[in-house]
Structure formats: structure tokens, C-alpha cells
Tab-separated table of C-alpha atoms in Angstrom:
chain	number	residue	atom	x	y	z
A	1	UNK	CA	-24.078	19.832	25.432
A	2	UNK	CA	-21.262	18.205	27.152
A	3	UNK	CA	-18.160	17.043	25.473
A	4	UNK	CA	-18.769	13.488	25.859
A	5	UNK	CA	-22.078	14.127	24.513
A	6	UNK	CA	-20.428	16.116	21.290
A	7	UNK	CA	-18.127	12.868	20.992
A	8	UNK	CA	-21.165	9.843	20.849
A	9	UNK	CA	-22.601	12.321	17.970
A	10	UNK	CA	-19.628	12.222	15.947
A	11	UNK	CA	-18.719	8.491	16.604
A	12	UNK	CA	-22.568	7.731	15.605
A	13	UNK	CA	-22.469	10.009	12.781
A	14	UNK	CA	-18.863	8.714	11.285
A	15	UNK	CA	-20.445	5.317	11.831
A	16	UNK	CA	-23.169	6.466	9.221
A	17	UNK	CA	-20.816	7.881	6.890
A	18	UNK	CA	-17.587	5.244	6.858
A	19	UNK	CA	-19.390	2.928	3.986
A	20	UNK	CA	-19.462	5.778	1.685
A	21	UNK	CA	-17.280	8.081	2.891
A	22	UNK	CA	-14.329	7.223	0.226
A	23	UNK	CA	-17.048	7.976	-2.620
A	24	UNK	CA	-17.545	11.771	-1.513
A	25	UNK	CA	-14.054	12.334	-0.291
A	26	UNK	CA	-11.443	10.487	-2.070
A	27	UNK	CA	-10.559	12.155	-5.629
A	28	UNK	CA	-11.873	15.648	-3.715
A	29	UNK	CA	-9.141	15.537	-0.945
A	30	UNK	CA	-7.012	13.685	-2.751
A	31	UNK	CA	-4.657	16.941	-4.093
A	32	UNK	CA	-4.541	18.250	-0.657
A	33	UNK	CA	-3.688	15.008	1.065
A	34	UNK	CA	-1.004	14.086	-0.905
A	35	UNK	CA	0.445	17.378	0.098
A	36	UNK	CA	-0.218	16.918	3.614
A	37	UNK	CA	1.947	13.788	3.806
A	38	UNK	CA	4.812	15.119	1.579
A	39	UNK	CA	5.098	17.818	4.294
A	40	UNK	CA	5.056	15.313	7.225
A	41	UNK	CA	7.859	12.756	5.660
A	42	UNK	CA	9.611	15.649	4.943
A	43	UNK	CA	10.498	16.018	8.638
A	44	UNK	CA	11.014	12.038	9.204
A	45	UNK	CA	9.729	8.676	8.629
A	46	UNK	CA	7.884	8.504	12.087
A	47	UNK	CA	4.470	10.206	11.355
A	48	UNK	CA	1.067	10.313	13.485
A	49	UNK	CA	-2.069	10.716	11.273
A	50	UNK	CA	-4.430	11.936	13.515
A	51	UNK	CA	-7.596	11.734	12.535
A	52	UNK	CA	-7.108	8.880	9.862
A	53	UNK	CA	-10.819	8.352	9.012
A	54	UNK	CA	-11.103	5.691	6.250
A	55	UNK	CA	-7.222	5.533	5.878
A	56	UNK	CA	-7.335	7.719	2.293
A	57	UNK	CA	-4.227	9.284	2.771
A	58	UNK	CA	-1.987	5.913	4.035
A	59	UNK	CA	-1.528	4.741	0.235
A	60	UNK	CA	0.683	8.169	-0.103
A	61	UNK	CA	2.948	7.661	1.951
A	62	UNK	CA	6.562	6.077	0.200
A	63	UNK	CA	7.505	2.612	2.001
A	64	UNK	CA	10.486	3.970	4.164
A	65	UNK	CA	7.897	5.858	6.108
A	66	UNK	CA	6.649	4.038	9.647
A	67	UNK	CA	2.586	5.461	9.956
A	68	UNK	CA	0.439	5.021	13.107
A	69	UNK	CA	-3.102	6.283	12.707
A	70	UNK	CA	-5.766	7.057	15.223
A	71	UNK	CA	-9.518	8.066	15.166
A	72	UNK	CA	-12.048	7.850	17.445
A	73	UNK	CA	-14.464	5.700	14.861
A	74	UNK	CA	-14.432	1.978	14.700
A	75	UNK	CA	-16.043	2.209	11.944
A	76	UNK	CA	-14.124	4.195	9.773
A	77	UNK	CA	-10.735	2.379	11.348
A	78	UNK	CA	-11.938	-0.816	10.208
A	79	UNK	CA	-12.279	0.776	6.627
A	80	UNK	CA	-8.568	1.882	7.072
A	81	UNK	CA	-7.115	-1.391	8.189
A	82	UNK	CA	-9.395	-2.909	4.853
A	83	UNK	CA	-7.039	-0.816	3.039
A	84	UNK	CA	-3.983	-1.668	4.766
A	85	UNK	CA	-4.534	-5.505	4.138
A	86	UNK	CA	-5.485	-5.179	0.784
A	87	UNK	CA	-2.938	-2.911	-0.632
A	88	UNK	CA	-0.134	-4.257	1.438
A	89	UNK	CA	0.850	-0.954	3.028
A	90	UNK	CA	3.459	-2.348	5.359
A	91	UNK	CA	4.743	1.305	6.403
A	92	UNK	CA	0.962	1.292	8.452
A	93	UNK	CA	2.394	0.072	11.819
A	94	UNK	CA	-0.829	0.810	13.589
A	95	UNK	CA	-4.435	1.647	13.672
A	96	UNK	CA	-5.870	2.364	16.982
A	97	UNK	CA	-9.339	4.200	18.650
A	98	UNK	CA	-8.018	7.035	20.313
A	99	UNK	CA	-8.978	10.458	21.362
A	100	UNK	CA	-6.681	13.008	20.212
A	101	UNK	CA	-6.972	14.918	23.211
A	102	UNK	CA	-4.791	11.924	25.102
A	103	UNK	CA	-2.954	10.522	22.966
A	104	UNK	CA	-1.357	7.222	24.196
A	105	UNK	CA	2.125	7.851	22.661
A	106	UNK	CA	5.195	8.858	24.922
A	107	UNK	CA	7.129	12.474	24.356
A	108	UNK	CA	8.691	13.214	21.103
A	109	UNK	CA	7.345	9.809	19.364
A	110	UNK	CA	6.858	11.365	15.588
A	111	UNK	CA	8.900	13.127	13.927
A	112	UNK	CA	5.283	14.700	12.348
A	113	UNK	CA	1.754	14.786	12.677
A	114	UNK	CA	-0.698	15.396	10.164
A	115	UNK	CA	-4.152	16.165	11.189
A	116	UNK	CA	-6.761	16.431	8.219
A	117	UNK	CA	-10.570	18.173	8.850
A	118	UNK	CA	-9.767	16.813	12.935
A	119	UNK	CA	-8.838	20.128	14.619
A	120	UNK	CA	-12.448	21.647	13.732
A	121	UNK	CA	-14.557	18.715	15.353
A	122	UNK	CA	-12.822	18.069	18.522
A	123	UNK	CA	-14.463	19.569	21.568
A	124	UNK	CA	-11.013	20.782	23.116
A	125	UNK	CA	-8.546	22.108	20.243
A	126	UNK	CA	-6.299	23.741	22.405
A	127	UNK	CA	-6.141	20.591	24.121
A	128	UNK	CA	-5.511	18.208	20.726
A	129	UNK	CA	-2.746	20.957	19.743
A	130	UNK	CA	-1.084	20.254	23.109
A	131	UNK	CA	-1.034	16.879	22.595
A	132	UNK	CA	0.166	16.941	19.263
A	133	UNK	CA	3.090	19.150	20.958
A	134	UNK	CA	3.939	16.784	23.173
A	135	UNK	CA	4.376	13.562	21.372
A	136	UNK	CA	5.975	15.422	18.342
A	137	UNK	CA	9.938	15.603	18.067
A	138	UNK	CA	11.012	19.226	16.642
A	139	UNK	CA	8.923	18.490	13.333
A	140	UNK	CA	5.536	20.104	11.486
A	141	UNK	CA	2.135	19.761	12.039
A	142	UNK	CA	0.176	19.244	8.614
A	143	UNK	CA	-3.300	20.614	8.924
A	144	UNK	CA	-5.746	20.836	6.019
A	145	UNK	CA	-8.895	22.469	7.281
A	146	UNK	CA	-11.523	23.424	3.798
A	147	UNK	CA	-13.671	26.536	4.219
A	148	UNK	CA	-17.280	26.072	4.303
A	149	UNK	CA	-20.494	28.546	3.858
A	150	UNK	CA	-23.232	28.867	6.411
A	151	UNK	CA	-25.201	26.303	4.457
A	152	UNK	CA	-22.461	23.801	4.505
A	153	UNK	CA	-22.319	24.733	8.566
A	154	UNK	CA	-25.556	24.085	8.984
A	155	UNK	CA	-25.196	20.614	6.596
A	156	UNK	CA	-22.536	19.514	8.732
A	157	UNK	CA	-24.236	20.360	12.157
A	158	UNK	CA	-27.274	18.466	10.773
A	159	UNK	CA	-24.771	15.426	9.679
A	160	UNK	CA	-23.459	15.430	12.888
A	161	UNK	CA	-27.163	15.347	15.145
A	162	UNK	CA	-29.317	13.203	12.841
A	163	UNK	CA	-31.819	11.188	14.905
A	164	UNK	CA	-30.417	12.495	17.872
A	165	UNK	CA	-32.055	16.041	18.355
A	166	UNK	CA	-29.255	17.712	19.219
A	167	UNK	CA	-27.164	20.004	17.515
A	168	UNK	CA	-23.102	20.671	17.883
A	169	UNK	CA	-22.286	23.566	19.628
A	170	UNK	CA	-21.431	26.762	17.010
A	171	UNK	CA	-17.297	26.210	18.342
A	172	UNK	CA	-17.320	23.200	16.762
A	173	UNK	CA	-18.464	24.767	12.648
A	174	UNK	CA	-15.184	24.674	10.220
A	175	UNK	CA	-13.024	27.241	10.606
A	176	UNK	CA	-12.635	28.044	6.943
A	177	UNK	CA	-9.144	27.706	6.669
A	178	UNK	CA	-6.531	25.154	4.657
A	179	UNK	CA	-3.221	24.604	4.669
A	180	UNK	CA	0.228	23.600	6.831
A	181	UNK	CA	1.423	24.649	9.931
A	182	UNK	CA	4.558	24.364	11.261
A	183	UNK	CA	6.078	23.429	14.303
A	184	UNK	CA	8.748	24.745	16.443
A	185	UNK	CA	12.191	24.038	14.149
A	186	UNK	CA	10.660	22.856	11.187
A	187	UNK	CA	11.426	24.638	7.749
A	188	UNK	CA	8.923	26.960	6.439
A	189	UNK	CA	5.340	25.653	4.958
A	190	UNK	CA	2.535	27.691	3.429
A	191	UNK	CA	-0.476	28.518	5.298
A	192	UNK	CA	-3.932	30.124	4.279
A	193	UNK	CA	-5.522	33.239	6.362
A	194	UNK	CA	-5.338	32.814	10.304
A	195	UNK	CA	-5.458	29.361	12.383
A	196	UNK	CA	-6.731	29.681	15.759
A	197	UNK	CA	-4.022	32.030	16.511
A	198	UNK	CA	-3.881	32.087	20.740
A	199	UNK	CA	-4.187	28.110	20.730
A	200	UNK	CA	-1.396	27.797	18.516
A	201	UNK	CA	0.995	30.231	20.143
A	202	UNK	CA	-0.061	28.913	23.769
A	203	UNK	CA	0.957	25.197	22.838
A	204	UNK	CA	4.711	26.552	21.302
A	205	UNK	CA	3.164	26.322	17.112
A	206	UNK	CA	3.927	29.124	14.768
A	207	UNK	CA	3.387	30.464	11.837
A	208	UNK	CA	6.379	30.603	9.470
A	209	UNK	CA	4.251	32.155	6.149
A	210	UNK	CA	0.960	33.228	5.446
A	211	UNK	CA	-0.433	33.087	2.268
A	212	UNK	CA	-4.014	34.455	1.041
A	213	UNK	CA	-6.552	31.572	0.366
């Protein structure tokens, strides 16, 4: 399966999932969230959510902070920018499609970047880490990644091909990991077990504490 087939299967299956995708996810992830962007303003008020689905984290964020989000669903961005209008959230300054393996931002544009459940469903991590590199000023990285059992695997690979007949490739399962990583001279943030160690490393990321899930 190609990457460009891999990305039509998760744009068609987020399409399925943005009416009721706040229903599942929003008092489940809310805990972790919340912690996610408390990490990124931390480091500044200029923050990339990459990956902002249905927007669920934007209504965290205090009103000195300036938020661009990008995903690569229409559908799920137009849920977002619902939220944005009806709440008011002027510290939203954009919602864009984008692939967060080229990311349309100039160097050193955030002062973080939060990526939530993302960094398991792209086709190219390695490649999604070097981006978020590049546009991010000396800063963290806020990942939250949940760990999942081969049933869930299999549930989310099914999610992913309905109707289609195709399945994701097994890179592309959960890594079964949560947490925060940071980034080159950002103060220290927990993280759970191991995150794709060599990709992280390779694109200048470390580790500053581990911590047992």
C-alpha cells in the first residue's frame, strides 16, 4: 500500500468519524489534553497543534496564547472551526488542511508543537518529527500517544479500511506509549516507556525523563 493510498483511508475514515468523534473522545482525552497544552504554553504563546482533529483541545488554551491548527481532514477541521465560532476562541488564528510531513510554516514559527494520537498514523514519522523540528523555535514537543491491545489494533486497522478492502500497513498500529517529549532546550517533561527512539535522536529530540507507564 502506498502512502498516498494509507492517506485517502484515513481522510475517508476521519470523514466517517468527525460527527461523533467528540462523543467517544472528549471527557476520555480530556485529562491528558489539558496537560498537553499546559506543556506547550509553557514554552510560549506561539503553538502548532498538529493534528487538531475536531479542535477538543483549542478551548484549553488561556487567551494570551496565538494557536494554528492543522489536519489533513476537512471534515473534522470544519468541526474545529464550529468550535472556534461558537465559543469565541480568538487565540485560534488558523485552521488549515495540511500534511504534517510539509508543513507550510517557515523555520522556528512556534515556540511549541503539540501533536495528539498524529505521530502513530502518519506514513512517514521520521519525516513529521523533522518537520516539527524545523518550524519549532528551541521549545517542546507535546505528544500523547494511548497504548492499545491487539484487539484495539486490529479495531483501529478495521476503522481505518472499512469499505475499502484494504488494511493499514502493521507500522502504522499505536505504539503504546503516552506522554511529553521534549525538545532541544526545553525544561524537563515526563515521558512513559520508549518513543521511537532512532527517529527522535536523528531529528535533534530527546528525552529529558522517563517514567514507567
Amino acid at each position: 500500500m502506498t502512502d498516498g493510498t494509507t492517506t485517502a483511508l484515513m481522510r475517508k475514515a476521519y470523514a466517517r468519524w468527525a460527527p461523533i468523534y467528540d462523543l467517544v473522545y472528549d471527557k476520555l482525552t480530556e485529562p491528558a489534553a489539558r496537560a498537553a497544552v499546559n506543556a506547550a504554553v509553557a514554552c510560549g504563546p506561539r503553538v502548532l497543534e498538529a493534528g487538531v482533529g475536531t479542535g477538543l483541545s483549542l478551548g484549553y488554551y488561556p487567551s494570551h496564547a496565538e494557536v494554528y491548527g492543522v489536519d489533513l481532514s476537512e471534515d473534522m477541521l470544519r468541526r474545529a472551526q464550529e468550535k472556534v465560532e461558537k465559543r469565541g476562541l480568538t487565540h485560534v488564528k488558523s485552521l488549515q488542511v495540511m500534511d504534517v510531513t510539509r508543513l507550510g510554516f517557515p523555520d522556528e514559527s512556534f515556540d511549541a508543537v503539540t501533536a495528539q494520537f498524529i505521530i502513530t498514523l502518519v506514513p512517514e514519522p521520521e519525516t513529521a518529527l523533522a518537520e516539527f523540528a524545523r518550524v519549532l523555535k528551541p521549545g517542546v514537543v507535546a505528544m500523547r500517544i494511548f497504548m492499545f491491545a491487539s484487539q484495539a489494533k486490529e479495531d483501529l486497522h478495521a476503522f481505518a479500511s472499512d469499505e475499502t478492502g484494504s488494511k493499514l500497513p502493521a507500522k502504522y498500529a499505536p505504539w503504546g506509549l503516552t506522554g511529553t517529549l521534549s525538545s532541544r532546550e526545553a525544561p524537563p517533561h515526563k515521558f512513559s516507556r520508549r518513543v521511537i527512539e532512532q527517529a527522535i535522536t536523528t531529528e535533534g529530540f530527546q528525552l529529558w525523563r522517563m517514567k514507567k507507564a
